Amino acid sequence: MKGETVGEAVLVMADDDTVATALEDLEGGREIPTDPPLTVAETIEFGHKVALVDHEAGETVRKYGEPIGEATDPIERGEWVHTHNCESARGRGDRAGADAGDGLSEADQT
Amino acid sequence: MDTFSGYRRPDGRVGVRNYVAVLPVSVSASPVASAVADDAGAWARATPHQMGTSQPEAGRERTRTVLAGIGRNPNVGAALVVALGTEDLDSEALADDIAASGKPVETLSVREAGGTRAARERGVDRLDALYDEIRDQPREDADASELVFAVECGGSDATSGIAANPAVGAAADALVEAGGAVCLSETPEFIGAEHVLAERCVDEETRERLLDRVDRREQLADLMGTDLRGAQPSPGNQAGGLTTIEEKSLGAVAKAGTTPVREVVDYGEAIPVGGGLTVMDSPGYDVESVVGKVAGGAQVAAFTTGRGSTTGNPIAPVIKVTGNPRTAERMASNMDVDVSGVLTGESIPAAGERVAATLLSVADGARTAAENRRLEEFAINERQPVELAEEP
Amino acid sequence: MSGDRPSTVPTAAGDSGGQSSEPVDRGVGVRDRVLVLPSVICSRAVADRIADRVPGAVSAPHDHGCGQIAADAAQTRRAFLGIGTNPNVAGTVVVGLGCESIQSDDVAAALAERDVPVREVAIQDAGGTDACVEAGVEAAEDLRAADPPADPDLSDLTVGIVSGDLTDSTRGVADPLVGAFVDDLVDAGGRAVVAGSERVAAHPDAAAESAASEEVADSLRAVADRQRDRPARATRVSAAADEVDFTVATRAWGSGPLGDVLDYGERATEPGVSVVDAPSRFAEAATGLVAAGAQVVVHVTGEGVPTGHPVAPVLKVSADRETLAAVGDDIDVDATAATVDDLTEAVAAVAGGRPTRAQDHGLTSTAITRVGPSM
């Protein structure tokens, strides 16, 4: 497949990616033989992402060589990256609705 | 990729199935349409939906386009248009439109038949007569270039972008190389990856149309005053490791392969046969999206799934491809192609060849898992008042 | 499959689907069915197959449940909860796929909080559609009702009213007949829930004047506001409602004040007449009325729409002579010949167990009103 498997544990899709995808359930404490080696900080399930580098809040998260979102909080190398600390920059009608009139009344919000 | 054998229709197109389509023009006619199709036989395929007897014009036009497209799909050998008899949508005109392609078409009006019971009896008679006209049609040789291959993803997870979509993309490339057509839709699932597709558009006009459609879809979230989460990515996508729409999209576009984007069509519009890769503007909502492509003329669909979508379509066989080894095992009875080996070393070209081989054998008549179980979900993407209010 | 079940689509902050999930007094059922409710279109075939296998079970297949956000997702979820809470439902088996926007275990949990007997199965949990059908059959058999339906008085009834058109015969004959019935029903202590909010949108001031209170008047205006500058879902009815006054457009709602306004999917709690924010499209309106708690639905149909609803018996009333001649078999009450007492007797008989014409042919729909586009 495209991308590179590391230690049969994670898949890195492109060179400048800041996250890798777990190819199996990873326990906290597991060492991944990246360069330099990476210690998984917490349980990360199959298919979920581990941070390859530290991210500051607001920093772009990259996978497939492209931006896939922004860190909402600081993320340390080895941590699980998902909806709790990474959010989309696109389709943000919640941001648009705040200033533009969205045509919906209060009642529609329930 | 070479040849298959299919049903040649009067308009020259080739179908991979030989159905009589039962097309209700409204929600009020849908239960009758389903009932007569059930009564008549497995060769009768109804397309029930929830569009009202009276819709705003743009909505009605959408309904008409989709039903006409389904009727014209080459998997359909004959059609019965079913109406309550009081709908705004002109069922006779719809029948004529489909009949213009050369196939036999009849209409059934519940009102004219004299009520539900009478309509069911009359409907079965009409279906039997229609099927008599096409049942003995033999399959004949056809070139792979006559296939329009719909590619779809649903219940995606992290394996979709890594294994299943690239495998389907390899098969898509092979078909395009053989002179065929591939159709990619699910516009919200280009958000974050649209530049990847835009770069491959054959000309500026196509590129602008593509970006315009993506922009409009993204603005639908603005219209609802919220973000896309929960719909894009869905709860299942998120449980499966997909965090954002960007991540999902970058994985999703892989299923279209690597060839140039030649055309961008609207929901339910005709996909050019032999036209390489076409993009159809549709929601990401799976059932509506597949229906749009079948209305556009796709005879077969490949549908990648990580979490395990089980849906099919009444008119076109839907091939389920999964790159998730757990899903491949647990839901083997609903899956067709297991490409999870890609995660442990199978090459994407090899997996793609297996998808391509399945495509051809299904075209020849091999039944998919969804077909074996008569899983035939159908829904029309309705143009909602809130969308229509925004239009000039 | 790894991981816990995903959580349902986030709607607006604090949203629980528009109505709290607390134990409710569901009232008296006039039918006693196990409901097999798919939470998404992808599980509707499984739901149908489960219901086919279990005597007394019905399924409520629809085209929604995924690709929806915000108010649109909230409304569909409310409709699910409302249908599942209807007193004609002995218990509900919620059937999901597993990855959809409106999660089946979330819907099941909300129904359980309302003291509805409930089970939940999902295709991805079960390991495929075949396994899910088996699991669903077992679950539905668990719920099979023991109590026979009661023989309710009018005062026990919530009757749903939907008039599907504003043709001459409907306006002149059928709606007034049904409206007179509603007046009698309310006098007897029963409740009416009525659909057709495009009529409110056509005449917001007159609607507000018919309100029983300022609060209800405000709610009616809000209903009208939401539809302003947008094409109506029930296009023909909306155009016709513009041409007549509010009283004529809403004769089927009776002559009394409008006592409450319900969001689509919300359950009625007030006596008298409550307006459900549903369009005059029969299949969608019937679901809204059922969700509001209607044990029986009265459908005025000039067109002769024959469809029933899986959860509540639907009485078809028509005054259109051509329709009565053409599709008379599908119509329960000929409004050109019936008196109010006749209609009342018919409703009572249906409530007591007599099948309607729609139940005779057995064709039903479960459509849900959308308020936003699929994503």
Coordinates of N, CA and C in Angstrom, one line a residue, chain C residues 229-304:
Chain C
D229 N -40.8 32.9 3.2 CA -39.9 33.0 2.1 C -39.3 31.7 1.7
R230 N -40.0 30.6 2.0 CA -39.6 29.3 1.5 C -40.8 28.7 0.8
P231 N -40.5 27.9 -0.2 CA -41.6 27.1 -0.8 C -42.2 26.1 0.2
A232 N -43.5 26.0 0.2 CA -44.1 25.0 1.2 C -43.9 23.6 0.7
R233 N -43.8 22.7 1.7 CA -43.7 21.3 1.3 C -45.0 20.8 0.6
A234 N -46.1 21.2 1.1 CA -47.4 20.8 0.5 C -47.8 22.0 -0.4
T235 N -47.2 22.0 -1.6 CA -47.3 23.2 -2.4 C -48.7 23.5 -2.8
R236 N -49.5 22.5 -3.2 CA -50.9 22.8 -3.7 C -51.7 23.3 -2.5
V237 N -51.6 22.7 -1.3 CA -52.4 23.1 -0.2 C -52.0 24.5 0.2
S238 N -50.7 24.8 0.2 CA -50.3 26.1 0.6 C -50.9 27.2 -0.3
A239 N -50.9 26.9 -1.6 CA -51.4 27.9 -2.6 C -52.9 28.1 -2.3
A240 N -53.6 27.0 -2.1 CA -55.0 27.1 -1.9 C -55.3 27.8 -0.6
A241 N -54.5 27.6 0.5 CA -54.7 28.2 1.8 C -54.6 29.7 1.7
D242 N -53.8 30.2 0.7 CA -53.6 31.6 0.5 C -54.9 32.2 0.0
E243 N -55.6 31.4 -0.7 CA -56.8 32.0 -1.4 C -58.1 32.0 -0.6
V244 N -58.0 31.4 0.6 CA -59.2 31.4 1.5 C -58.8 31.9 2.8
D245 N -59.8 32.2 3.7 CA -59.4 32.7 5.0 C -59.0 31.5 5.9
F246 N -58.5 31.9 7.1 CA -57.9 30.9 8.0 C -59.0 30.0 8.5
T247 N -60.2 30.5 8.8 CA -61.3 29.6 9.3 C -61.6 28.6 8.3
V248 N -61.8 29.0 7.0 CA -62.1 28.0 5.9 C -60.9 27.0 5.8
A249 N -59.7 27.5 5.9 CA -58.6 26.6 5.7 C -58.4 25.6 6.8
T250 N -59.0 25.9 7.9 CA -58.8 25.0 9.1 C -60.1 24.5 9.7
R251 N -61.1 24.3 8.9 CA -62.4 23.9 9.4 C -62.3 22.5 10.0
A252 N -61.4 21.7 9.5 CA -61.3 20.3 10.1 C -60.7 20.3 11.5
W253 N -60.2 21.5 11.9 CA -59.6 21.6 13.3 C -60.6 21.9 14.3
G254 N -61.9 22.0 13.9 CA -62.9 22.4 14.9 C -63.1 23.9 15.1
S255 N -64.0 24.2 15.9 CA -64.3 25.7 16.1 C -63.7 26.2 17.4
G256 N -63.1 25.4 18.2 CA -62.5 25.8 19.5 C -61.1 26.4 19.3
P257 N -60.7 27.0 20.4 CA -59.3 27.6 20.4 C -58.2 26.6 20.3
L258 N -57.1 27.1 19.7 CA -55.9 26.2 19.6 C -55.2 26.2 20.9
G259 N -55.1 25.1 21.5 CA -54.6 25.0 22.9 C -53.1 24.8 23.0
D260 N -52.4 24.4 22.0 CA -51.0 24.1 22.1 C -50.4 24.0 20.7
V261 N -49.1 24.2 20.6 CA -48.4 24.0 19.3 C -47.2 23.0 19.6
L262 N -47.1 22.0 18.8 CA -46.1 20.9 19.0 C -45.1 20.9 17.9
D263 N -43.9 20.8 18.2 CA -42.9 20.5 17.2 C -43.2 19.2 16.6
Y264 N -42.8 18.9 15.4 CA -42.9 17.6 14.8 C -42.2 16.6 15.6
G265 N -42.9 15.6 16.0 CA -42.3 14.5 16.8 C -42.6 14.7 18.3
E266 N -43.1 15.8 18.7 CA -43.4 16.1 20.1 C -44.7 15.5 20.5
R267 N -44.8 15.1 21.8 CA -46.0 14.5 22.2 C -47.0 15.5 22.8
A268 N -48.3 15.3 22.6 CA -49.3 16.2 23.1 C -49.5 16.0 24.6
T269 N -49.6 17.1 25.3 CA -49.9 17.0 26.8 C -51.1 17.9 27.2
E270 N -51.5 18.8 26.4 CA -52.6 19.7 26.7 C -54.0 19.1 26.2
P271 N -55.1 19.4 26.9 CA -56.4 19.0 26.4 C -56.8 19.9 25.2
G272 N -57.9 19.5 24.6 CA -58.4 20.3 23.5 C -57.6 20.0 22.2
V273 N -57.4 21.1 21.4 CA -56.8 20.9 20.1 C -55.3 21.4 20.1
S274 N -54.4 20.6 19.7 CA -53.0 21.0 19.6 C -52.6 20.9 18.1
V275 N -51.9 21.9 17.7 CA -51.4 22.0 16.3 C -50.0 21.4 16.2
V276 N -49.8 20.4 15.3 CA -48.5 19.8 15.1 C -47.9 20.5 13.9
D277 N -46.7 20.9 14.0 CA -46.0 21.5 12.9 C -45.6 20.5 11.9
A278 N -46.6 20.1 11.1 CA -46.4 19.1 10.1 C -47.1 19.6 8.8
P279 N -46.5 19.3 7.6 CA -47.2 19.7 6.4 C -48.4 18.9 6.1
S280 N -49.3 19.4 5.2 CA -50.4 18.6 4.8 C -50.0 17.5 3.8
R281 N -49.0 16.8 4.1 CA -48.7 15.7 3.2 C -49.0 14.4 4.0
F282 N -49.9 13.6 3.6 CA -50.5 12.6 4.5 C -49.4 11.8 5.2
A283 N -48.5 11.2 4.5 CA -47.6 10.2 5.1 C -46.8 10.9 6.2
E284 N -46.3 12.1 5.9 CA -45.4 12.8 6.9 C -46.3 13.3 8.0
A285 N -47.5 13.8 7.7 CA -48.4 14.3 8.8 C -48.8 13.1 9.7
A286 N -49.1 12.0 9.1 CA -49.6 10.9 10.0 C -48.5 10.5 11.0
T287 N -47.2 10.5 10.6 CA -46.2 10.2 11.5 C -46.1 11.2 12.6
G288 N -46.2 12.5 12.2 CA -46.2 13.6 13.2 C -47.4 13.4 14.2
L289 N -48.5 13.0 13.7 CA -49.7 12.9 14.6 C -49.6 11.7 15.5
V290 N -49.0 10.6 15.0 CA -48.8 9.4 15.8 C -47.7 9.7 16.9
A291 N -46.7 10.5 16.5 CA -45.7 10.9 17.5 C -46.3 11.7 18.6
A292 N -47.4 12.5 18.2 CA -48.0 13.3 19.2 C -48.9 12.5 20.1
G293 N -49.1 11.3 19.8 CA -49.9 10.4 20.7 C -51.2 9.9 20.1
A294 N -51.5 10.2 18.8 CA -52.8 9.9 18.3 C -52.9 8.3 18.2
Q295 N -54.0 7.8 18.8 CA -54.3 6.4 18.7 C -55.0 6.1 17.4
V296 N -55.7 7.1 16.8 CA -56.4 6.9 15.6 C -56.2 8.2 14.8
V297 N -56.1 8.0 13.5 CA -55.9 9.2 12.6 C -57.1 9.3 11.6
V298 N -57.7 10.5 11.5 CA -58.7 10.8 10.5 C -58.1 11.6 9.4
H299 N -58.2 11.0 8.2 CA -57.5 11.7 7.0 C -58.6 12.1 6.0
V300 N -58.7 13.4 5.9 CA -59.6 13.9 4.8 C -58.9 13.9 3.5
T301 N -59.4 13.2 2.6 CA -58.6 13.1 1.3 C -59.6 13.2 0.1
G302 N -59.5 14.4 -0.5 CA -60.2 14.6 -1.8 C -59.6 13.8 -2.8
E303 N -58.3 13.6 -2.7 CA -57.5 12.8 -3.8 C -57.7 11.3 -3.7
G304 N -58.1 10.8 -2.5 CA -58.2 9.4 -2.3 C -56.9 8.7 -2.1

